[in-house]
Amino acid sequence: MNYVEGYGANTLTDGFEIAKVLQAENPEGYHLLTKYGYDGERDFAASRIDSTQNIAKGLVINRRHPIFVNDDEGNLTRLQYNEVFRMPSTLPFELFPQWYDAFSRFCELLHSDQYQRTVPMEAGTILLVNNWRVLHGRAGGRASPDRHVVGGTILRESVYSRAMQLARYLKGKDDEDVTK
């Protein structure tokens, strides 16, 4: 994310730290958030009314996914959450009260001063975020009317691939496995 003009503020929260707290406080609730998560829908045209691009008009994505994503050994690998694009829940009715308690606690921690940091942004500031670990948002009411933000995505695989190429280069060995 690059602020081209104006100023504003972004909020950052370490989702992995929140996951540790939830897992310690409510293991069953944490498990529900790894299994059911929430339903979301995003209309790329309607959600970006400021965009001048016509290529996304009518592109609607529906998604049902957990908030916390674990690997096969149960280790947290990423989290996925966007409070703007939530949809009505399709969670089984009998699980909803326990799931909602865990989800409410997640939201409470997400916005707590203990875990959330505010980063002031101004023209020329660049912010890189690991979307698999860090939740980010805009601090409401702290942006100038002329704020112009340019965003982009760098694939995780690209970063790791380049890092391994650099490690090989620095070791002077192109054929060595630098992941060990």
PDB file of C-alpha atoms in Angstrom:
ATOM      1  CA  MET A   1       0.000   0.000   0.000  1.00  0.00           C
ATOM      2  CA  ASN A   2       1.409   3.378  -0.998  1.00  0.00           C
ATOM      3  CA  TYR A   3       0.028   6.769   0.008  1.00  0.00           C
ATOM      4  CA  VAL A   4       0.440   8.931  -3.088  1.00  0.00           C
ATOM      5  CA  GLU A   5      -1.355  11.991  -1.710  1.00  0.00           C
ATOM      6  CA  GLY A   6      -2.847  13.088   1.572  1.00  0.00           C
ATOM      7  CA  TYR A   7      -2.581  11.386   4.923  1.00  0.00           C
ATOM      8  CA  GLY A   8      -4.378   8.769   6.953  1.00  0.00           C
ATOM      9  CA  ALA A   9      -3.800   5.949   9.403  1.00  0.00           C
ATOM     10  CA  ASN A  10      -3.860   2.180   9.130  1.00  0.00           C
ATOM     11  CA  THR A  11      -4.501  -0.284  11.898  1.00  0.00           C
ATOM     12  CA  LEU A  12      -2.536  -3.522  12.194  1.00  0.00           C
ATOM     13  CA  THR A  13      -3.353  -6.502  14.412  1.00  0.00           C
ATOM     14  CA  ASP A  14      -1.295  -9.683  14.823  1.00  0.00           C
ATOM     15  CA  GLY A  15      -3.890 -12.360  14.115  1.00  0.00           C
ATOM     16  CA  PHE A  16      -1.603 -15.178  15.246  1.00  0.00           C
ATOM     17  CA  GLU A  17      -1.315 -13.603  18.697  1.00  0.00           C
ATOM     18  CA  ILE A  18      -5.107 -13.317  18.909  1.00  0.00           C
ATOM     19  CA  ALA A  19      -5.380 -16.971  17.887  1.00  0.00           C
ATOM     20  CA  LYS A  20      -3.091 -17.973  20.801  1.00  0.00           C
ATOM     21  CA  VAL A  21      -5.261 -16.044  23.247  1.00  0.00           C
ATOM     22  CA  LEU A  22      -8.492 -17.571  21.914  1.00  0.00           C
ATOM     23  CA  GLN A  23      -7.060 -21.079  21.908  1.00  0.00           C
ATOM     24  CA  ALA A  24      -5.951 -20.707  25.544  1.00  0.00           C
ATOM     25  CA  GLU A  25      -9.221 -19.120  26.712  1.00  0.00           C
ATOM     26  CA  ASN A  26     -11.689 -21.238  24.757  1.00  0.00           C
ATOM     27  CA  PRO A  27     -10.252 -24.278  22.934  1.00  0.00           C
ATOM     28  CA  GLU A  28     -13.679 -25.461  21.710  1.00  0.00           C
ATOM     29  CA  GLY A  29     -14.592 -22.007  20.410  1.00  0.00           C
ATOM     30  CA  TYR A  30     -11.207 -21.712  18.692  1.00  0.00           C
ATOM     31  CA  HIS A  31     -11.822 -25.082  17.048  1.00  0.00           C
ATOM     32  CA  LEU A  32     -15.180 -23.857  15.729  1.00  0.00           C
ATOM     33  CA  LEU A  33     -13.445 -20.855  14.152  1.00  0.00           C
ATOM     34  CA  THR A  34     -10.986 -23.234  12.447  1.00  0.00           C
ATOM     35  CA  LYS A  35     -13.812 -25.383  11.126  1.00  0.00           C
ATOM     36  CA  TYR A  36     -16.670 -23.030  10.260  1.00  0.00           C
ATOM     37  CA  GLY A  37     -15.401 -19.474  10.117  1.00  0.00           C
ATOM     38  CA  TYR A  38     -17.879 -17.225   8.372  1.00  0.00           C
ATOM     39  CA  ASP A  39     -19.654 -16.687   5.063  1.00  0.00           C
ATOM     40  CA  GLY A  40     -18.608 -13.790   2.866  1.00  0.00           C
ATOM     41  CA  GLU A  41     -19.547 -12.210  -0.421  1.00  0.00           C
ATOM     42  CA  ARG A  42     -17.826  -9.472  -2.376  1.00  0.00           C
ATOM     43  CA  ASP A  43     -19.095  -7.717  -5.453  1.00  0.00           C
ATOM     44  CA  PHE A  44     -15.914  -6.285  -6.900  1.00  0.00           C
ATOM     45  CA  ALA A  45     -17.809  -3.603  -8.832  1.00  0.00           C
ATOM     46  CA  ALA A  46     -20.080  -2.481  -5.994  1.00  0.00           C
ATOM     47  CA  SER A  47     -17.316  -2.615  -3.367  1.00  0.00           C
ATOM     48  CA  ARG A  48     -15.057  -0.404  -5.474  1.00  0.00           C
ATOM     49  CA  ILE A  49     -17.383   2.351  -6.640  1.00  0.00           C
ATOM     50  CA  ASP A  50     -14.340   4.633  -6.766  1.00  0.00           C
ATOM     51  CA  SER A  51     -12.666   2.388  -9.362  1.00  0.00           C
ATOM     52  CA  THR A  52     -12.622   3.435 -12.999  1.00  0.00           C
ATOM     53  CA  GLN A  53     -11.992  -0.120 -14.198  1.00  0.00           C
ATOM     54  CA  ASN A  54     -14.793  -1.837 -16.093  1.00  0.00           C
ATOM     55  CA  ILE A  55     -13.269  -5.321 -16.045  1.00  0.00           C
ATOM     56  CA  ALA A  56     -14.715  -6.275 -12.644  1.00  0.00           C
ATOM     57  CA  LYS A  57     -18.332  -5.203 -13.169  1.00  0.00           C
ATOM     58  CA  GLY A  58     -20.655  -7.953 -11.993  1.00  0.00           C
ATOM     59  CA  LEU A  59     -17.854 -10.104 -10.605  1.00  0.00           C
ATOM     60  CA  VAL A  60     -19.329 -11.501  -7.382  1.00  0.00           C
ATOM     61  CA  ILE A  61     -17.315 -13.899  -5.225  1.00  0.00           C
ATOM     62  CA  ASN A  62     -19.054 -16.026  -2.578  1.00  0.00           C
ATOM     63  CA  ARG A  63     -16.847 -17.731  -0.061  1.00  0.00           C
ATOM     64  CA  ARG A  64     -17.268 -19.864   3.010  1.00  0.00           C
ATOM     65  CA  HIS A  65     -14.027 -20.388   4.883  1.00  0.00           C
ATOM     66  CA  PRO A  66     -12.671 -20.624   8.416  1.00  0.00           C
ATOM     67  CA  ILE A  67     -11.144 -17.599  10.100  1.00  0.00           C
ATOM     68  CA  PHE A  68      -8.153 -19.608  11.327  1.00  0.00           C
ATOM     69  CA  VAL A  69      -6.571 -22.013   8.818  1.00  0.00           C
ATOM     70  CA  ASN A  70      -4.412 -24.840  10.185  1.00  0.00           C
ATOM     71  CA  ASP A  71      -2.074 -27.241   8.415  1.00  0.00           C
ATOM     72  CA  ASP A  72      -2.393 -31.029   8.674  1.00  0.00           C
ATOM     73  CA  GLU A  73      -0.566 -31.029  12.040  1.00  0.00           C
ATOM     74  CA  GLY A  74      -2.936 -28.424  13.512  1.00  0.00           C
ATOM     75  CA  ASN A  75      -0.487 -25.499  13.294  1.00  0.00           C
ATOM     76  CA  LEU A  76      -1.925 -22.124  12.372  1.00  0.00           C
ATOM     77  CA  THR A  77      -0.798 -21.127   8.874  1.00  0.00           C
ATOM     78  CA  ARG A  78      -3.031 -18.160   8.089  1.00  0.00           C
ATOM     79  CA  LEU A  79      -6.169 -16.303   8.987  1.00  0.00           C
ATOM     80  CA  GLN A  80      -8.864 -14.893   6.730  1.00  0.00           C
ATOM     81  CA  TYR A  81     -11.300 -12.251   7.843  1.00  0.00           C
ATOM     82  CA  ASN A  82     -12.970  -9.219   6.332  1.00  0.00           C
ATOM     83  CA  GLU A  83     -15.685  -7.618   8.404  1.00  0.00           C
ATOM     84  CA  VAL A  84     -16.995  -5.600   5.459  1.00  0.00           C
ATOM     85  CA  PHE A  85     -18.026  -8.597   3.346  1.00  0.00           C
ATOM     86  CA  ARG A  86     -19.777 -10.815   5.910  1.00  0.00           C
ATOM     87  CA  MET A  87     -23.002 -12.503   4.865  1.00  0.00           C
ATOM     88  CA  PRO A  88     -25.742 -14.310   6.829  1.00  0.00           C
ATOM     89  CA  SER A  89     -24.346 -17.401   8.500  1.00  0.00           C
ATOM     90  CA  THR A  90     -24.945 -20.915   7.204  1.00  0.00           C
ATOM     91  CA  LEU A  91     -23.537 -22.393  10.400  1.00  0.00           C
ATOM     92  CA  PRO A  92     -25.580 -25.248  11.915  1.00  0.00           C
ATOM     93  CA  PHE A  93     -28.121 -23.706  14.299  1.00  0.00           C
ATOM     94  CA  GLU A  94     -27.118 -25.785  17.322  1.00  0.00           C
ATOM     95  CA  LEU A  95     -23.477 -24.606  17.055  1.00  0.00           C
ATOM     96  CA  PHE A  96     -24.272 -20.939  16.591  1.00  0.00           C
ATOM     97  CA  PRO A  97     -24.291 -19.785  20.263  1.00  0.00           C
ATOM     98  CA  GLN A  98     -20.869 -21.286  21.023  1.00  0.00           C
ATOM     99  CA  TRP A  99     -19.453 -20.147  17.657  1.00  0.00           C
ATOM    100  CA  TYR A 100     -20.806 -16.628  18.176  1.00  0.00           C
ATOM    101  CA  ASP A 101     -19.226 -16.390  21.639  1.00  0.00           C
ATOM    102  CA  ALA A 102     -15.830 -17.272  20.137  1.00  0.00           C
ATOM    103  CA  PHE A 103     -16.382 -14.965  17.157  1.00  0.00           C
ATOM    104  CA  SER A 104     -17.386 -12.065  19.436  1.00  0.00           C
ATOM    105  CA  ARG A 105     -14.246 -12.556  21.518  1.00  0.00           C
ATOM    106  CA  PHE A 106     -12.173 -12.641  18.299  1.00  0.00           C
ATOM    107  CA  CYS A 107     -13.670  -9.281  17.244  1.00  0.00           C
ATOM    108  CA  GLU A 108     -13.122  -7.825  20.706  1.00  0.00           C
ATOM    109  CA  LEU A 109      -9.430  -8.815  20.655  1.00  0.00           C
ATOM    110  CA  LEU A 110      -9.058  -7.657  17.065  1.00  0.00           C
ATOM    111  CA  HIS A 111      -9.974  -4.094  18.011  1.00  0.00           C
ATOM    112  CA  SER A 112      -8.386  -3.993  21.467  1.00  0.00           C
ATOM    113  CA  ASP A 113      -5.557  -1.569  22.200  1.00  0.00           C
ATOM    114  CA  GLN A 114      -3.549  -4.515  23.512  1.00  0.00           C
ATOM    115  CA  TYR A 115      -3.220  -6.091  20.043  1.00  0.00           C
ATOM    116  CA  GLN A 116      -4.028  -3.330  17.561  1.00  0.00           C
ATOM    117  CA  ARG A 117      -1.419  -0.781  16.465  1.00  0.00           C
ATOM    118  CA  THR A 118      -2.086   2.397  14.525  1.00  0.00           C
ATOM    119  CA  VAL A 119       0.390   3.388  11.836  1.00  0.00           C
ATOM    120  CA  PRO A 120       0.247   6.981  10.592  1.00  0.00           C
ATOM    121  CA  MET A 121       0.479   7.232   6.812  1.00  0.00           C
ATOM    122  CA  GLU A 122       1.344  10.186   4.593  1.00  0.00           C
ATOM    123  CA  ALA A 123       2.334  10.813   1.000  1.00  0.00           C
ATOM    124  CA  GLY A 124       5.359   8.691   0.103  1.00  0.00           C
ATOM    125  CA  THR A 125       4.777   6.102   2.848  1.00  0.00           C
ATOM    126  CA  ILE A 126       4.779   2.456   1.791  1.00  0.00           C
ATOM    127  CA  LEU A 127       3.337  -0.291   3.997  1.00  0.00           C
ATOM    128  CA  LEU A 128       3.923  -4.005   3.358  1.00  0.00           C
ATOM    129  CA  VAL A 129       1.665  -6.451   5.212  1.00  0.00           C
ATOM    130  CA  ASN A 130       1.702 -10.237   5.484  1.00  0.00           C
ATOM    131  CA  ASN A 131      -2.020 -10.808   4.858  1.00  0.00           C
ATOM    132  CA  TRP A 132      -1.754 -14.379   6.123  1.00  0.00           C
ATOM    133  CA  ARG A 133      -0.840 -13.166   9.605  1.00  0.00           C
ATOM    134  CA  VAL A 134      -1.687  -9.489  10.031  1.00  0.00           C
ATOM    135  CA  LEU A 135      -5.161  -8.000   9.839  1.00  0.00           C
ATOM    136  CA  HIS A 136      -5.160  -4.452   8.535  1.00  0.00           C
ATOM    137  CA  GLY A 137      -7.713  -1.704   8.299  1.00  0.00           C
ATOM    138  CA  ARG A 138      -8.187   2.038   8.058  1.00  0.00           C
ATOM    139  CA  ALA A 139      -8.450   4.111  11.200  1.00  0.00           C
ATOM    140  CA  GLY A 140     -11.751   5.900  10.679  1.00  0.00           C
ATOM    141  CA  GLY A 141     -11.871   9.679  10.705  1.00  0.00           C
ATOM    142  CA  ARG A 142      -8.102  10.077  10.399  1.00  0.00           C
ATOM    143  CA  ALA A 143      -7.801  10.542   6.639  1.00  0.00           C
ATOM    144  CA  SER A 144      -7.462  13.732   4.646  1.00  0.00           C
ATOM    145  CA  PRO A 145     -10.092  14.367   1.960  1.00  0.00           C
ATOM    146  CA  ASP A 146      -7.379  14.242  -0.729  1.00  0.00           C
ATOM    147  CA  ARG A 147      -6.042  10.834   0.361  1.00  0.00           C
ATOM    148  CA  HIS A 148      -4.986   8.735  -2.611  1.00  0.00           C
ATOM    149  CA  VAL A 149      -3.905   5.170  -1.843  1.00  0.00           C
ATOM    150  CA  VAL A 150      -2.408   2.747  -4.354  1.00  0.00           C
ATOM    151  CA  GLY A 151      -2.513  -0.919  -3.371  1.00  0.00           C
ATOM    152  CA  GLY A 152      -0.994  -3.999  -4.839  1.00  0.00           C
ATOM    153  CA  THR A 153      -0.399  -7.656  -4.141  1.00  0.00           C
ATOM    154  CA  ILE A 154       2.851  -9.582  -4.030  1.00  0.00           C
ATOM    155  CA  LEU A 155       2.293 -13.315  -3.956  1.00  0.00           C
ATOM    156  CA  ARG A 156       3.797 -15.117  -0.982  1.00  0.00           C
ATOM    157  CA  GLU A 157       5.364 -17.675  -3.321  1.00  0.00           C
ATOM    158  CA  SER A 158       7.177 -14.890  -5.193  1.00  0.00           C
ATOM    159  CA  VAL A 159       8.737 -13.592  -1.992  1.00  0.00           C
ATOM    160  CA  TYR A 160       9.923 -17.043  -0.889  1.00  0.00           C
ATOM    161  CA  SER A 161      11.200 -17.913  -4.357  1.00  0.00           C
ATOM    162  CA  ARG A 162      13.255 -14.715  -4.582  1.00  0.00           C
ATOM    163  CA  ALA A 163      14.579 -15.189  -1.050  1.00  0.00           C
ATOM    164  CA  MET A 164      15.779 -18.708  -1.890  1.00  0.00           C
ATOM    165  CA  GLN A 165      17.396 -17.454  -5.121  1.00  0.00           C
ATOM    166  CA  LEU A 166      19.189 -14.741  -3.146  1.00  0.00           C
ATOM    167  CA  ALA A 167      20.366 -17.256  -0.530  1.00  0.00           C
ATOM    168  CA  ARG A 168      21.773 -19.496  -3.279  1.00  0.00           C
ATOM    169  CA  TYR A 169      23.501 -16.552  -4.904  1.00  0.00           C
ATOM    170  CA  LEU A 170      25.039 -15.385  -1.628  1.00  0.00           C
ATOM    171  CA  LYS A 171      26.304 -18.913  -0.894  1.00  0.00           C
ATOM    172  CA  GLY A 172      27.599 -19.191  -4.461  1.00  0.00           C
ATOM    173  CA  LYS A 173      25.866 -22.541  -4.931  1.00  0.00           C
ATOM    174  CA  ASP A 174      22.974 -22.692  -7.387  1.00  0.00           C
ATOM    175  CA  ASP A 175      22.255 -26.375  -6.774  1.00  0.00           C
ATOM    176  CA  GLU A 176      22.145 -26.347  -2.955  1.00  0.00           C
ATOM    177  CA  ASP A 177      18.829 -26.691  -1.087  1.00  0.00           C
ATOM    178  CA  VAL A 178      18.741 -23.425   0.863  1.00  0.00           C
ATOM    179  CA  THR A 179      15.459 -24.254   2.607  1.00  0.00           C
ATOM    180  CA  LYS A 180      17.317 -26.278   5.246  1.00  0.00           C
TER     181      LYS A 180
END
